[in-house]
GROMACS .gro file of C-alpha atoms in nm:
model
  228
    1UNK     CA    1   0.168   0.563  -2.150
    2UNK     CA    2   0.218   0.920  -2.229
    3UNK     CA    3   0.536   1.109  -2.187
    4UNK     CA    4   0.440   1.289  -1.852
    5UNK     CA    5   0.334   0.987  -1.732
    6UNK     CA    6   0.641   0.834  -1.759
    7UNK     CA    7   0.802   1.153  -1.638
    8UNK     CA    8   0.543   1.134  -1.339
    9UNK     CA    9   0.592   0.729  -1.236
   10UNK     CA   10   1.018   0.758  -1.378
   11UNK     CA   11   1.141   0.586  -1.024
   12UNK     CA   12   0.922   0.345  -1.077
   13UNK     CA   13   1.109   0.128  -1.331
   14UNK     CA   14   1.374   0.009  -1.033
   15UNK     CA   15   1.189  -0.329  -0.929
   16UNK     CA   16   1.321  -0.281  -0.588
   17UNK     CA   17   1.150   0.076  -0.596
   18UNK     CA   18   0.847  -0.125  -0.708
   19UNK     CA   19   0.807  -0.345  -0.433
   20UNK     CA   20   0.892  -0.071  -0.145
   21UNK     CA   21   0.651   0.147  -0.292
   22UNK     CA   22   0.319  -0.130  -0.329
   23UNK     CA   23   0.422  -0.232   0.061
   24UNK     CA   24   0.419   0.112   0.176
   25UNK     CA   25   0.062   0.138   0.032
   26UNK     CA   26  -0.076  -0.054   0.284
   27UNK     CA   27   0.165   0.031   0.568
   28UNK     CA   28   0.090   0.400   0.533
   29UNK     CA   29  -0.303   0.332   0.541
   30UNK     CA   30  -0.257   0.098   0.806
   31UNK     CA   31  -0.080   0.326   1.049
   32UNK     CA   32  -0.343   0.624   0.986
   33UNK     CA   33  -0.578   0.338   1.024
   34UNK     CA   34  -0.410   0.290   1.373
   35UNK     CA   35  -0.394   0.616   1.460
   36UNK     CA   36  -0.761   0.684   1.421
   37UNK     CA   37  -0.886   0.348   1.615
   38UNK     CA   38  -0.625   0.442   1.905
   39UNK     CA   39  -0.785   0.786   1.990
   40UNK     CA   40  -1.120   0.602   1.897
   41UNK     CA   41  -1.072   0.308   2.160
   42UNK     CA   42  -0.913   0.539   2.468
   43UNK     CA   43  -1.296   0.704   2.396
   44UNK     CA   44  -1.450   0.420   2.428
   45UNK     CA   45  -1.249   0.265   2.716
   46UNK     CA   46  -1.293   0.668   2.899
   47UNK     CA   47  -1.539   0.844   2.759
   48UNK     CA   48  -1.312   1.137   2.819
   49UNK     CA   49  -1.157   1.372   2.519
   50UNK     CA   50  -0.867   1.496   2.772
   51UNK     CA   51  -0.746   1.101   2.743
   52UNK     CA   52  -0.764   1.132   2.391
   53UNK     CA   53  -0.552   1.412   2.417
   54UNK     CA   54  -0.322   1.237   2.636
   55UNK     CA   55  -0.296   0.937   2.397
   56UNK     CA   56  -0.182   1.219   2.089
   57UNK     CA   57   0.068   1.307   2.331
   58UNK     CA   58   0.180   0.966   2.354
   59UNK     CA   59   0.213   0.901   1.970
   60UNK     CA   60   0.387   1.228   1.860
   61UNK     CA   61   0.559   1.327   2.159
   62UNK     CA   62   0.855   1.108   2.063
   63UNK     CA   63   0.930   1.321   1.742
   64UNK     CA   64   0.962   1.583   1.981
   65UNK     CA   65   1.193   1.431   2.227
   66UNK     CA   66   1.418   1.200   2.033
   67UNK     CA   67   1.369   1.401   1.645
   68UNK     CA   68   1.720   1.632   1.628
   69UNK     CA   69   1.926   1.257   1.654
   70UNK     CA   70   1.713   0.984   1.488
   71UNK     CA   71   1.860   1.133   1.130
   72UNK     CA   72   2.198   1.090   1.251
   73UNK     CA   73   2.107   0.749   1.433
   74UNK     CA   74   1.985   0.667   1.090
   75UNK     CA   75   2.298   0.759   0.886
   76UNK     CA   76   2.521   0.550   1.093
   77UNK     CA   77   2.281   0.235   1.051
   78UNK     CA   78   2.229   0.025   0.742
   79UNK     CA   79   1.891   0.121   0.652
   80UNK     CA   80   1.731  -0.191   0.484
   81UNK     CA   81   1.805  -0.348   0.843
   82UNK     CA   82   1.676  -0.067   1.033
   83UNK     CA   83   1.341  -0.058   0.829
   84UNK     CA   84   1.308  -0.426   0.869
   85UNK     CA   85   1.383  -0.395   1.248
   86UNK     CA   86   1.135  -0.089   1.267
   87UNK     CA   87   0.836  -0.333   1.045
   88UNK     CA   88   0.889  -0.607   1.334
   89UNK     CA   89   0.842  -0.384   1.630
   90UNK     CA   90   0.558  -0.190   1.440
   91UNK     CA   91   0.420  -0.517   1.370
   92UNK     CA   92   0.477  -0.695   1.735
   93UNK     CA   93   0.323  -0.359   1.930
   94UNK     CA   94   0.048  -0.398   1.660
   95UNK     CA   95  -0.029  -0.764   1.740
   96UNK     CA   96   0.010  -0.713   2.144
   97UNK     CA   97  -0.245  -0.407   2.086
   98UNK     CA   98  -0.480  -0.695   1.897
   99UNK     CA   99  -0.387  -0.962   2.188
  100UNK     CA  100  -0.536  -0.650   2.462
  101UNK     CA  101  -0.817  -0.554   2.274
  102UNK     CA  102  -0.921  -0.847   2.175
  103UNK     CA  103  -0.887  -0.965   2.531
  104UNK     CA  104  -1.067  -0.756   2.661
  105UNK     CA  105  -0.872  -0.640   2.991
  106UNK     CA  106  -0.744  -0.298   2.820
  107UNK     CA  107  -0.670  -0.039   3.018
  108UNK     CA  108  -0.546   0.317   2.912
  109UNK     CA  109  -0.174   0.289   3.048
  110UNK     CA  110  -0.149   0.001   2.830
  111UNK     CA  111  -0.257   0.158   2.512
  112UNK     CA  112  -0.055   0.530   2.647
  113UNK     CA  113   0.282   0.297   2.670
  114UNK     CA  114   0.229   0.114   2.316
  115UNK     CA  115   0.160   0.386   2.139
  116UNK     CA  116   0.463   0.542   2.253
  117UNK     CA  117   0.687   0.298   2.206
  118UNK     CA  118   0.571   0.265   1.820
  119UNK     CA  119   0.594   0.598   1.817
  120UNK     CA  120   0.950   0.568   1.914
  121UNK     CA  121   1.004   0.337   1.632
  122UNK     CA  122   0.865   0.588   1.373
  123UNK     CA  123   1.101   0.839   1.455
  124UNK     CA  124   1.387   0.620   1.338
  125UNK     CA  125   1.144   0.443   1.089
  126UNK     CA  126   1.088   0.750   0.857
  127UNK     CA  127   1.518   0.870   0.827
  128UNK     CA  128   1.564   0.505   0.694
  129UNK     CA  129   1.350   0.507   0.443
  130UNK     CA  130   1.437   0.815   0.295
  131UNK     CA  131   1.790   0.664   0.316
  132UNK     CA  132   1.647   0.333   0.170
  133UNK     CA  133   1.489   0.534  -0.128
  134UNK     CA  134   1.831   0.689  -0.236
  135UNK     CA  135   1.991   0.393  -0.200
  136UNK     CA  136   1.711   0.147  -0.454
  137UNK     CA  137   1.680   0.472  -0.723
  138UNK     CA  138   1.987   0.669  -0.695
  139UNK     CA  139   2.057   1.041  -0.711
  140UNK     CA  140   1.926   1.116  -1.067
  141UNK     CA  141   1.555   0.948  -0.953
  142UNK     CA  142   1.563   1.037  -0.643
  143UNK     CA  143   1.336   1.395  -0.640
  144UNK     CA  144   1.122   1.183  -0.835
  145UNK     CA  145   1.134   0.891  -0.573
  146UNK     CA  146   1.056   1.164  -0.292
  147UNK     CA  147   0.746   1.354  -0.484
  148UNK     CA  148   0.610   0.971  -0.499
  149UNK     CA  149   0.667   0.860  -0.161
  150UNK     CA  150   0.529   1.255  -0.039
  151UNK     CA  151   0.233   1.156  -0.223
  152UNK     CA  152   0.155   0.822  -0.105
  153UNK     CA  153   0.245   0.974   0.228
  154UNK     CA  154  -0.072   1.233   0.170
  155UNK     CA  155  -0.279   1.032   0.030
  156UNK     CA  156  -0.278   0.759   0.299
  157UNK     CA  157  -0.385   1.028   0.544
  158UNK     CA  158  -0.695   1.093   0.353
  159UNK     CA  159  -0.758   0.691   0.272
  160UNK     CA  160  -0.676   0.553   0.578
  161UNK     CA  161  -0.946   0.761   0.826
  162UNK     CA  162  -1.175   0.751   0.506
  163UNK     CA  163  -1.186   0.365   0.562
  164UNK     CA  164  -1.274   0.399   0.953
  165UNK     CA  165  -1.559   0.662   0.842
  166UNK     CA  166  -1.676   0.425   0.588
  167UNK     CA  167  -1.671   0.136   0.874
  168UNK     CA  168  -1.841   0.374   1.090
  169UNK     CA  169  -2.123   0.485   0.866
  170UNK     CA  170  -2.197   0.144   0.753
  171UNK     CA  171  -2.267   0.042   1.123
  172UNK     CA  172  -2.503   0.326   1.169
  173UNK     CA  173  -2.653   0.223   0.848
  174UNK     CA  174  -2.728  -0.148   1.024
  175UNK     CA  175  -2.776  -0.029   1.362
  176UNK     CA  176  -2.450  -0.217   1.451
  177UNK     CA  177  -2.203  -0.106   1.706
  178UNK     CA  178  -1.907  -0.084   1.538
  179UNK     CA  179  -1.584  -0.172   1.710
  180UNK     CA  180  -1.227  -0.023   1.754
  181UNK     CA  181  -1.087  -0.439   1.826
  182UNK     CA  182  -1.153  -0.523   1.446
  183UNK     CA  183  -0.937  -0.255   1.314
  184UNK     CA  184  -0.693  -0.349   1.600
  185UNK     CA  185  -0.713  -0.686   1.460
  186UNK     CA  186  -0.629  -0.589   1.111
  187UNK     CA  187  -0.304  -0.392   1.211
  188UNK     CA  188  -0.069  -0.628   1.204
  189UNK     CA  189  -0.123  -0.692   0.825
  190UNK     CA  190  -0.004  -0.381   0.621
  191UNK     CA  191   0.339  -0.401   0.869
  192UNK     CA  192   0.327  -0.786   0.751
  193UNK     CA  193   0.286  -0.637   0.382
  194UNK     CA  194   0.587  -0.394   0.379
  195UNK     CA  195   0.811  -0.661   0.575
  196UNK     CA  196   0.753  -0.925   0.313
  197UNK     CA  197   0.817  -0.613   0.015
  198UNK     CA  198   1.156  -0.574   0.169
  199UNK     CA  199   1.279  -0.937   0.218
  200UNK     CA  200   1.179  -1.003  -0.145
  201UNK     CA  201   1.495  -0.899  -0.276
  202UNK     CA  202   1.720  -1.055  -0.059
  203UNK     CA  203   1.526  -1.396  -0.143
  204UNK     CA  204   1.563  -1.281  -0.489
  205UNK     CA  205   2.001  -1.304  -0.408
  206UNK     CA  206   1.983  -1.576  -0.256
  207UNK     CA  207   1.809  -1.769  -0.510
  208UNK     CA  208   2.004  -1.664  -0.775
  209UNK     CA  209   2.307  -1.730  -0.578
  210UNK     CA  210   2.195  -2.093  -0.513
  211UNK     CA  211   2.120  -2.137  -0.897
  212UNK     CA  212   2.484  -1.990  -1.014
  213UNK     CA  213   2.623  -2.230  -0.785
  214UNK     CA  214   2.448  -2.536  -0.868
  215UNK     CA  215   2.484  -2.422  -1.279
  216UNK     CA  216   2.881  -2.365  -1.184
  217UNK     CA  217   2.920  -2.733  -1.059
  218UNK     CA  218   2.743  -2.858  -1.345
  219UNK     CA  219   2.902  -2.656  -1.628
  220UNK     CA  220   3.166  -2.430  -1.477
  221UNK     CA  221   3.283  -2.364  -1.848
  222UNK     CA  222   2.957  -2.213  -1.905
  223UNK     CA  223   2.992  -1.949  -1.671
  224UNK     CA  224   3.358  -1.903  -1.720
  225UNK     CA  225   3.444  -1.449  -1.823
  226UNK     CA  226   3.668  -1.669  -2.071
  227UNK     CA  227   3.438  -1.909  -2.268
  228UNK     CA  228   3.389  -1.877  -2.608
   0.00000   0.00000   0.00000
């Protein structure tokens, strides 16, 4: 790897960085994902672009209302707990908005109130994270840590709808209607992905606190600051 390379990917060598950064991957295609099949199945369900208007509203208007205090919310919260609260209620609204489609019985109200409750969520999602990054690289990493993340953050916005348009021209190409329940479906997992990212490291502790304990009661000498 060439020296600007390694200037370019520096944050990466924290393992905890590491794992954040491969779940946010998916997470951050997932939600564009999401927000592309929401505006895609009010259309369907409406046939009306003024309710697809209405259900933008309902995604972003909580960064309007609730913006000015989710940083300070966020500063007075640990923010590995917050993010992991924020991954379970991303990933229960995403499985409900599976259980309706799926179901068939959706109605717009439904998806209006979902979407703004995740939205919600994302308000107080995206301070904790930033606060999460600081705390996994430090201060000397961290305006690396933020050009990566600012990337990934871009480049999910491209990939994500680029998947749906890829889904969509492949049904034209077999004359199959193509439908906003499968990505529904499929929401669930990149949450799942970024959840399971963040509890690595505390299963990580708590293994290695299991093993120092069991190695102390078999050989406490061997663990001793004193030994020889």
């Amino acid at each position: 790897m060439t020296k600007a390379a390694r200037r370019t990917f520096h944050s990466l060598r924290y393992r905890n960085y590491r794992l954040f950064f491969g779940g946010q991957i998916v997470s951050q295609t997932g939600s564009w994902m999401q927000r592309i099949a929401l505006g895609w199945f009010i259309l369907q369900l409406t046939h009306s672009a003024f309710d697809v208007g209405v259900m933008a509203f309902a995604q972003f208007a909580p960064y309007m209302f609730f913006g000015l205090f989710a940083g300070v919310l966020a500063d007075r919260l640990d923010a590995r707990r917050t993010v992991l609260a924020t991954q379970t209620a991303q990933l229960i609204t995403a499985s409900a908005l599976a259980w309706i489609a799926l179901g068939g019985f959706a109605v717009p109200w439904m998806l209006y109130t979902i979407a703004f409750i995740n939205g919600t969520v994302l308000v107080l999602d995206v301070p904790s994270r930033q606060q999460l990054t600081y705390r996994m690289v430090g201060r000397e990493d961290l305006p690396n840590a933020i050009a990566l993340n600012s990337t990934l953050f871009n480049a999910s916005r491209i990939f994500g709808p680029s998947v749906d348009l890829a889904r969509l021209i492949a049904s034209a190409n077999t004359r199959r209607p193509i439908n906003s329940r499968e990505v529904r479906s499929l929401r669930s997992l990149p949450d799942l992905s970024l959840y399971i990212a963040l509890m690595v490291p505390t299963i990580g502790r708590l293994v290695a606190r299991s093993s120092e304990k069991v190695l102390r009661e078999i050989a406490p000498s061997t663990l001793s600051p004193t030994a020889s």
